[in-house]
Short mmCIF file of C-alpha atoms in Angstrom, two decimals:
data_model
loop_
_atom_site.label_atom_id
_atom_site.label_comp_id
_atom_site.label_asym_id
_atom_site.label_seq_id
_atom_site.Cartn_x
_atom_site.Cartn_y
_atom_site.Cartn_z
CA UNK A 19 -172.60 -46.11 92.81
CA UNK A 20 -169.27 -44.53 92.57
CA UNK A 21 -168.40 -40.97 93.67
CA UNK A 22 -165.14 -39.38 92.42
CA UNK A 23 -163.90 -36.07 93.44
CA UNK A 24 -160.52 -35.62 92.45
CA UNK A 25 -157.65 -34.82 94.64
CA UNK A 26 -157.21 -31.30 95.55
CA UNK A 27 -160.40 -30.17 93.47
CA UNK A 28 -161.13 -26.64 94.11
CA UNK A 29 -164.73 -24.66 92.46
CA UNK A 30 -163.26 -22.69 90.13
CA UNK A 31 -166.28 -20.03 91.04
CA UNK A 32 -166.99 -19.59 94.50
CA UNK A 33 -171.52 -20.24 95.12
CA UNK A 34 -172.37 -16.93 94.10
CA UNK A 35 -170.80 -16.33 90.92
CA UNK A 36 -171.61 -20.10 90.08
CA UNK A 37 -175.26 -18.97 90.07
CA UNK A 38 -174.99 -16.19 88.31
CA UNK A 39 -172.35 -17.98 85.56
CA UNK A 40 -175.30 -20.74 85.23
CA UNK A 41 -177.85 -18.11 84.28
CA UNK A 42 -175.91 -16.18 82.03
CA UNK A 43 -174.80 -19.26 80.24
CA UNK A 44 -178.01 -20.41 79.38
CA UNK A 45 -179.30 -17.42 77.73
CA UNK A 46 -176.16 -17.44 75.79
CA UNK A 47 -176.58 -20.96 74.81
CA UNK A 48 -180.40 -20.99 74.35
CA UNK A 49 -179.93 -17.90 71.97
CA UNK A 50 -177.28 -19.40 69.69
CA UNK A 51 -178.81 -22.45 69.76
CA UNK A 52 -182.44 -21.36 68.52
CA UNK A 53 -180.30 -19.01 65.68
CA UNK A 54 -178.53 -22.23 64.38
CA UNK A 55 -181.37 -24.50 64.25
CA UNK A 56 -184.68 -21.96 63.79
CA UNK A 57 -185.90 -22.45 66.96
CA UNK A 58 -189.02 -20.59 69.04
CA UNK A 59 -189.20 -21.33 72.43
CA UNK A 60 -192.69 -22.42 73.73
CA UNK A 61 -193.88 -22.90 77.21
CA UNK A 62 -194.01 -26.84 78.28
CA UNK A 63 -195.83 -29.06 80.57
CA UNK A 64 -194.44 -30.27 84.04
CA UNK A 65 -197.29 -33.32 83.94
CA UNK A 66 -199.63 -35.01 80.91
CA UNK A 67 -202.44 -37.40 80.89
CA UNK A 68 -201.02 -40.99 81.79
CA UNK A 69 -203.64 -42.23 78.97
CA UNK A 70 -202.14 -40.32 76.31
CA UNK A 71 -199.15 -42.15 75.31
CA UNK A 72 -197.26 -38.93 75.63
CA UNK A 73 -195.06 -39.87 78.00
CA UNK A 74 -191.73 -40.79 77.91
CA UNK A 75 -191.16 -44.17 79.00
CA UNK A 76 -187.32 -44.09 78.45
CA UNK A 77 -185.91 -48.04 78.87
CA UNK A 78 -189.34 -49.15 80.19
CA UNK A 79 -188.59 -49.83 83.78
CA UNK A 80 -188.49 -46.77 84.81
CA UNK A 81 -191.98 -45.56 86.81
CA UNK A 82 -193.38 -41.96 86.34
CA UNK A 83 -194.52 -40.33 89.13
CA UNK A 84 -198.20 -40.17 89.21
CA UNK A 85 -200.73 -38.17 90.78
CA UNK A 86 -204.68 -38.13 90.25
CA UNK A 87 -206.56 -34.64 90.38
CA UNK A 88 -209.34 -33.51 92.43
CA UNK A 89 -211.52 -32.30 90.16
CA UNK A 90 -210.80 -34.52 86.95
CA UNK A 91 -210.80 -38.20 86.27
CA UNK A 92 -207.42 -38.25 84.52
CA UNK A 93 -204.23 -39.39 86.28
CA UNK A 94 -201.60 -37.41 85.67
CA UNK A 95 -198.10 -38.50 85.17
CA UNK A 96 -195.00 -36.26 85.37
CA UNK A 97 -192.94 -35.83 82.32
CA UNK A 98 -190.01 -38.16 81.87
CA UNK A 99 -189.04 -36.04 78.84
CA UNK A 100 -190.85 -34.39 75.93
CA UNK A 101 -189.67 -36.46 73.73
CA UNK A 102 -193.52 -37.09 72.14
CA UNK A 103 -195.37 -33.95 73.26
CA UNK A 104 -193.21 -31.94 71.32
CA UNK A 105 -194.04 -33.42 67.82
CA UNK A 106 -197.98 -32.90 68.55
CA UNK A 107 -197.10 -29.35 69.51
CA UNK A 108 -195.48 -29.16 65.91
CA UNK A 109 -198.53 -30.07 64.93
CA UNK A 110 -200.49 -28.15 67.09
CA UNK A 111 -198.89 -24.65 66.51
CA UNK A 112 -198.76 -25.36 62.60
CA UNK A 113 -194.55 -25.41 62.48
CA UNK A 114 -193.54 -25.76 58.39
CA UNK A 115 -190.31 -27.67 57.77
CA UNK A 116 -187.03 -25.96 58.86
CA UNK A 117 -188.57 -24.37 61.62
CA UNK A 118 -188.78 -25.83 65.38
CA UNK A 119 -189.24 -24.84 68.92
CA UNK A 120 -187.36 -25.06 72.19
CA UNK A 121 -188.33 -25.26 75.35
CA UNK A 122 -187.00 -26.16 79.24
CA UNK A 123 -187.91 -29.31 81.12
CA UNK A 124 -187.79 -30.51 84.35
CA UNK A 125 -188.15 -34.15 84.73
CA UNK A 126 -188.24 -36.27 88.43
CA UNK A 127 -186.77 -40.10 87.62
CA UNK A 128 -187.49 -41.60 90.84
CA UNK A 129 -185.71 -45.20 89.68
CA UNK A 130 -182.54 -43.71 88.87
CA UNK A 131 -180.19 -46.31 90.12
CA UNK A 132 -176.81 -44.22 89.70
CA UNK A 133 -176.67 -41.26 91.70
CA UNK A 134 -173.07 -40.34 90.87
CA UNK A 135 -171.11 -37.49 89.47
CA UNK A 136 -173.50 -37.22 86.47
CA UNK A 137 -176.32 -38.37 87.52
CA UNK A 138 -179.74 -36.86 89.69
CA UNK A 139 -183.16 -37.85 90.81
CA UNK A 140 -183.76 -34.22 89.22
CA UNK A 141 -183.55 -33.94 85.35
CA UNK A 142 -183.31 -30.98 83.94
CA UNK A 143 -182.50 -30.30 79.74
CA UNK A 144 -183.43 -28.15 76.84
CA UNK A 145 -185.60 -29.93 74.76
CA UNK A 146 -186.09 -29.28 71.36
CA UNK A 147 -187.84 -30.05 67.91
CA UNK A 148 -187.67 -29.46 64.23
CA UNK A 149 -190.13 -29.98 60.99
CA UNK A 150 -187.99 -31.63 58.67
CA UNK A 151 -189.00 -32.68 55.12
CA UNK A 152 -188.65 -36.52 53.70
CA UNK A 153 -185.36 -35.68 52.29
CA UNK A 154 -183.63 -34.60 55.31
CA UNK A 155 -184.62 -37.95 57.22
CA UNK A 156 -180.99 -39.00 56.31
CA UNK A 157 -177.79 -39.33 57.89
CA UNK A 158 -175.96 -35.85 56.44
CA UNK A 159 -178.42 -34.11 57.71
CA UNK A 160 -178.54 -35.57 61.20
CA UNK A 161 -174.83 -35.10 61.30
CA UNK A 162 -174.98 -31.36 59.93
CA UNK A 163 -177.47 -30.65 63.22
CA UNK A 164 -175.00 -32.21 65.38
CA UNK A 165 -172.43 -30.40 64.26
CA UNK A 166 -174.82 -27.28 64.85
CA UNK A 167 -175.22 -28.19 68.82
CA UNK A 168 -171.76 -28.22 69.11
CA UNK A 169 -170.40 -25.18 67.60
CA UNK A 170 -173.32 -23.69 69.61
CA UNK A 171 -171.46 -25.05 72.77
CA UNK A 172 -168.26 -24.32 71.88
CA UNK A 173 -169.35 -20.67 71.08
CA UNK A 174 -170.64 -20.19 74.60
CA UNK A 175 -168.10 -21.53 75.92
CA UNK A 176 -165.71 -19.03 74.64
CA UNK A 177 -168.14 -16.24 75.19
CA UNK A 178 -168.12 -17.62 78.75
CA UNK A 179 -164.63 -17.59 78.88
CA UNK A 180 -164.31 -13.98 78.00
CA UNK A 181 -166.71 -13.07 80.44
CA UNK A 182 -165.35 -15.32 83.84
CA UNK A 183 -161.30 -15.14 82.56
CA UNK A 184 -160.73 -17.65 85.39
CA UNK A 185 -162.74 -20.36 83.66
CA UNK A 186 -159.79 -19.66 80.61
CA UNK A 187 -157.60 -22.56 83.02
CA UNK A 188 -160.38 -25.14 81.32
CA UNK A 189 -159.73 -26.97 78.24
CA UNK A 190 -161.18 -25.93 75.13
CA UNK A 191 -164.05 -28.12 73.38
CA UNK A 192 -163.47 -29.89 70.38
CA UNK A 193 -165.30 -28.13 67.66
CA UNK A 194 -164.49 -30.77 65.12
CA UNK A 195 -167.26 -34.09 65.96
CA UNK A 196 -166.38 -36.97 65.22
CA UNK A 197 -169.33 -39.72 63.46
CA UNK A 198 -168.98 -43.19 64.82
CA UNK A 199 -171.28 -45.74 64.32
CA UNK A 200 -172.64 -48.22 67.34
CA UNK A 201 -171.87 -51.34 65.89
CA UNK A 202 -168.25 -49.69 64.40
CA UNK A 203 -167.81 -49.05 68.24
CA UNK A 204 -168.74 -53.05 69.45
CA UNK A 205 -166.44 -54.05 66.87
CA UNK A 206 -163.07 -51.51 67.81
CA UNK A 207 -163.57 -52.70 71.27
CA UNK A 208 -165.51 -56.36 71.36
CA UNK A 209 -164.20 -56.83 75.10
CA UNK A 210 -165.16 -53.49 76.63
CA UNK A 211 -168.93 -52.07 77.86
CA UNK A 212 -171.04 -49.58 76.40
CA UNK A 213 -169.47 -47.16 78.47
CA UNK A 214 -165.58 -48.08 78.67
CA UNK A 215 -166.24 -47.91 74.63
CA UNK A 216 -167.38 -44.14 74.75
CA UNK A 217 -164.76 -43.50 77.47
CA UNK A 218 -161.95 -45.24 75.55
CA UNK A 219 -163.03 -43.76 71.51
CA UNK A 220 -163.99 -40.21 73.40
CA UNK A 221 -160.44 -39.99 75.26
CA UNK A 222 -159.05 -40.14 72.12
CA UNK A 223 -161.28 -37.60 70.58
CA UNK A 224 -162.52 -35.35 72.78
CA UNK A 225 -166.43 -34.75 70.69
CA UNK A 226 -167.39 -37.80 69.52
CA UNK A 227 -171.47 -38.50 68.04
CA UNK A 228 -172.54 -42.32 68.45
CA UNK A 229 -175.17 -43.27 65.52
CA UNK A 230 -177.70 -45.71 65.66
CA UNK A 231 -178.82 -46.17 69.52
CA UNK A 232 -181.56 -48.68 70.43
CA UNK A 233 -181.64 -51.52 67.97
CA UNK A 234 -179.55 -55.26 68.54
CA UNK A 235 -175.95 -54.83 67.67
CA UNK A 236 -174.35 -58.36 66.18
CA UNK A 237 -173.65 -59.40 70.25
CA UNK A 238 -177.62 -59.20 70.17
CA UNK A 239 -177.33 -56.51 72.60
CA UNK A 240 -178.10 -52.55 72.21
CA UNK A 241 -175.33 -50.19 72.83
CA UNK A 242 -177.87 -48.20 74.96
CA UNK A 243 -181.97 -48.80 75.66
CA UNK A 244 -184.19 -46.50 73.68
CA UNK A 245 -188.25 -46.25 73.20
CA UNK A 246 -189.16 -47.40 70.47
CA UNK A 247 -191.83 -44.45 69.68
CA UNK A 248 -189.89 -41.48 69.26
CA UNK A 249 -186.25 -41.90 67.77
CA UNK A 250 -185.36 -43.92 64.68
CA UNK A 251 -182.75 -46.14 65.70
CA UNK A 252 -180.69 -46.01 62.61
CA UNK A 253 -180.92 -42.26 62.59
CA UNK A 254 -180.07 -40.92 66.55
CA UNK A 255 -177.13 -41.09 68.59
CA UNK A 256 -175.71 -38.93 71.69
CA UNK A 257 -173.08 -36.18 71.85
CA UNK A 258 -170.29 -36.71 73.87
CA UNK A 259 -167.94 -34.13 75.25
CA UNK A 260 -164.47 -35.71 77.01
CA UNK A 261 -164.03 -34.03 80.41
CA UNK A 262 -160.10 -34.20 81.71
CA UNK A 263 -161.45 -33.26 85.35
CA UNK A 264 -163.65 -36.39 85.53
CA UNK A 265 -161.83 -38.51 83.49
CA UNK A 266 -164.69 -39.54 81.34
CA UNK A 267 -166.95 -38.97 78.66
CA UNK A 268 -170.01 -37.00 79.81
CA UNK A 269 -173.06 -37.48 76.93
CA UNK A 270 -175.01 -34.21 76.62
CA UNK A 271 -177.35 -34.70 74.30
CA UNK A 272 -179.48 -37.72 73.25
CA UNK A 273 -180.85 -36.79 70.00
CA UNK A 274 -182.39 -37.88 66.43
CA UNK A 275 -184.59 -37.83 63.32
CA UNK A 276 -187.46 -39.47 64.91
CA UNK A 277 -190.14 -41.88 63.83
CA UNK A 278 -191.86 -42.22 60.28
CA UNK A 279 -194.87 -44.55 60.01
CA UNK A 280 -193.20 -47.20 58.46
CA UNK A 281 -190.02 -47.08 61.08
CA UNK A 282 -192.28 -47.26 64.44
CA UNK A 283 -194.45 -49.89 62.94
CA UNK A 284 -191.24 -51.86 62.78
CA UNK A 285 -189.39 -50.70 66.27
CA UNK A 286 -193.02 -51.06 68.19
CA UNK A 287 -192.27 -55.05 66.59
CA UNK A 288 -188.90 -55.55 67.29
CA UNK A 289 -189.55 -54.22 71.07
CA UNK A 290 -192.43 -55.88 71.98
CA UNK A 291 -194.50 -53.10 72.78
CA UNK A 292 -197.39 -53.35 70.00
CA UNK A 293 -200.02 -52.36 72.94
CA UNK A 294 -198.74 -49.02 72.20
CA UNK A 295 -200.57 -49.13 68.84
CA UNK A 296 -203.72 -47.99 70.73
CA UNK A 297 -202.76 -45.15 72.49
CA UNK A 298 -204.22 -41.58 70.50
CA UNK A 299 -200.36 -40.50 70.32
CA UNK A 300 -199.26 -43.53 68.35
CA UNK A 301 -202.66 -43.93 66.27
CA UNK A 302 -201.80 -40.47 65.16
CA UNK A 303 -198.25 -41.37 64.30
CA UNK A 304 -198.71 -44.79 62.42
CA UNK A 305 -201.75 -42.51 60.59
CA UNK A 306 -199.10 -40.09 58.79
CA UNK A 307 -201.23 -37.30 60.85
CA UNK A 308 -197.65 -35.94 62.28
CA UNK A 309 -194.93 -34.32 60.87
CA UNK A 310 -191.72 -35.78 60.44
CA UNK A 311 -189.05 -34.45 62.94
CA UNK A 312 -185.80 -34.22 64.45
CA UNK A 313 -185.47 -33.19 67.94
CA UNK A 314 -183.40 -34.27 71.39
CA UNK A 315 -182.75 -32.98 74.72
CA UNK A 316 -179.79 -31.22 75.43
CA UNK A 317 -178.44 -31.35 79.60
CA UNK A 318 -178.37 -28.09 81.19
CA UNK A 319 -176.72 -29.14 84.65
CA UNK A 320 -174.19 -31.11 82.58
CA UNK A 321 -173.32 -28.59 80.16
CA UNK A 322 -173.12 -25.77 83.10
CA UNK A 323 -170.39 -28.82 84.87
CA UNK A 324 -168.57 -28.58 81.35
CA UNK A 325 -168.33 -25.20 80.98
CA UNK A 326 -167.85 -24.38 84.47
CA UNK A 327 -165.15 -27.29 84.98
CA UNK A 328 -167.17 -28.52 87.99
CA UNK A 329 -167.16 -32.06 89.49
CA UNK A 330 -170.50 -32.93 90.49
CA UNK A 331 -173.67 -32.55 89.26
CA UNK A 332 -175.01 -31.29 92.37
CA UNK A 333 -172.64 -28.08 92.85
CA UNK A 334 -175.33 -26.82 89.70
CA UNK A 335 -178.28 -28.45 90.70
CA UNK A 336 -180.38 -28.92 93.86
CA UNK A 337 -181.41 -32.73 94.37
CA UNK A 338 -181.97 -35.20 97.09
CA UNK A 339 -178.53 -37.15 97.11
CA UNK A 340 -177.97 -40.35 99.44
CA UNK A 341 -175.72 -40.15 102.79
CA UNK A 342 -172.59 -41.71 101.22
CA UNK A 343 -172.77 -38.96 98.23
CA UNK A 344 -173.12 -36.08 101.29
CA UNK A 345 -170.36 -37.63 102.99
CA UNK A 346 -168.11 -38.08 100.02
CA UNK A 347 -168.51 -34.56 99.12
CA UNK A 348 -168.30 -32.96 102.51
CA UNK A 349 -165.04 -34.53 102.99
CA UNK A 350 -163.72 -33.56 99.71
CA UNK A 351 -164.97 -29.87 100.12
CA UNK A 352 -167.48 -29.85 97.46
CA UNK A 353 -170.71 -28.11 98.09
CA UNK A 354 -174.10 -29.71 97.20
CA UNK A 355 -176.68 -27.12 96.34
#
């Protein structure tokens, strides 16, 4: 668990203004982004039925919180993402391909073991899905939406910057993305982590997609964990923006064409997890009863640090952080929300 503040870091806004900037930035963001990609934004639940197999299970250690309810038999389990429910509600609400919806949630991960600059007990992210047709499950067209998310960035950001002409002191994101592959990654830099990898490739390039997220790589290990029921492996990756401040890469989004029949049958195999093959959400799935999709989450307390050139997570959040993060960031002058 490493804190870093950097010397002599200053909020460029002071609390106030911070709040307000944070508000106004995600209208302006959620507005370009539903324009780019045909989006409708839907309400979402905070909780589902722990028997539904909607739930996000994320690297499969993590635990949900759970709760029962007086006055049903169900246990309910709050969301981890909506990675799942949001395909059903395609479904549901009878979406046709090229259009989608959007929506906010706010996830609790109570075994998140790295309570640092980026990361929070307290999740919270756009979330978003699309009806594609069988011809878009392909790589173009996973790389044309990520190059969608990111103009949609970079345009509030200069919006933003128009707005708050103080802000105009932070660097400019990289419009231009640049496509790497996980395994292309393992093999530029054999020696290094997962992470000193996306730090190294994204220092150089400043917005930088990773494909193919969750399967073996030829050192037998994953570049990163991911379900098996939602994503395709060979068609996701994560955006990643390079933030001078931090010295790091910061990932935004974790995103993909998700699932067919024929690719969950295989990643429920390869995972171990063919229990799953019971639950109503994955009967439906392996069935062909739901449509085919792209969709990911999208940070909001990490894209406000971006675009506000702050240093920790919690000056644009409020969490519970642990007594060496408090002390860290009293001494160093930042404020925790």
């Amino acid at each position: 668990m490493e804190i870093k503040i950097p010397d002599g870091y200053k909020s460029i806004l002071s609390v106030y203004d911070t709040q307000k900037a944070i508000s106004l930035l995600k209208r302006l963001f959620e507005d370009r982004l539903a324009a780019l990609l045909n989006l409708y934004r839907v309400s979402a639940p905070l909780f589902v039925d722990s028997d539904s197999g909607l739930n996000d299970n994320l690297n499969g250690y993590e635990r949900p919180v759970s709760f029962d309810i007086l006055r049903s038999d169900a246990t309910a389990q709050v969301v981890q993402s909506l990675a799942k429910w949001k395909r059903l509600a395609l479904k549901r609400y009878n979406f046709f391909p090229g259009k989608g919806l959007y929506t906010d949630m706010d996830a609790i991960r109570r075994d998140e073991d790295e309570l640092d600059n980026l990361h929070s007990v307290y999740v919270d992210q756009w979330d978003w899905e699309k009806v594609i047709l069988p011809e878009n499950r392909n790589i173009d067209y996973l790389k044309l939406t990520v190059m969608d998310i990111v103009k949609a960035l970079c345009d509030t950001q200069d919006t933003m910057q128009a707005i708050y002409p103080q802000l105009q002191c932070l660097p400019k994101l990289e419009r231009n993305v640049t496509f790497i592959t996980s395994q292309e990654l393992e093999d530029m830099y054999p020696d290094m982590t997962a992470k000193q990898r996306e730090n190294a490739f994204t220092r150089e390039h400043k917005t930088v997609f990773i494909i193919g997220i969750g399967g073996a790589l030829r050192s037998g290990k994953p570049h990163d964990g991911r379900a098996p029921d939602y994503d395709d492996w060979s068609l996701n990756g994560d955006i990643l923006f390079w933030c001078d401040w931090l010295d790091c890469a910061i990932e935004i989004s974790s995103m993909g064409i998700r699932v067919d029949p024929e690719s969950l049958d295989k990643q429920l195999r390869l995972s171990g997890c063919d229990d799953r093959r019971e639950l109503p959400y994955h009967k439906m799935l392996l069935n062909g009863e739901l449509p085919l999709t792209i969709g990911g989450g999208i940070g909001q307390s990490r894209v406000s640090m971006l675009l506000l050139g702050k240093a920790h997570i919690g000056e644009v959040q409020v969490s519970i952080w642990d007594k060496h993060t408090e002390e860290v960031c009293a001494e160093k002058g930042v404020m925790l929300l």
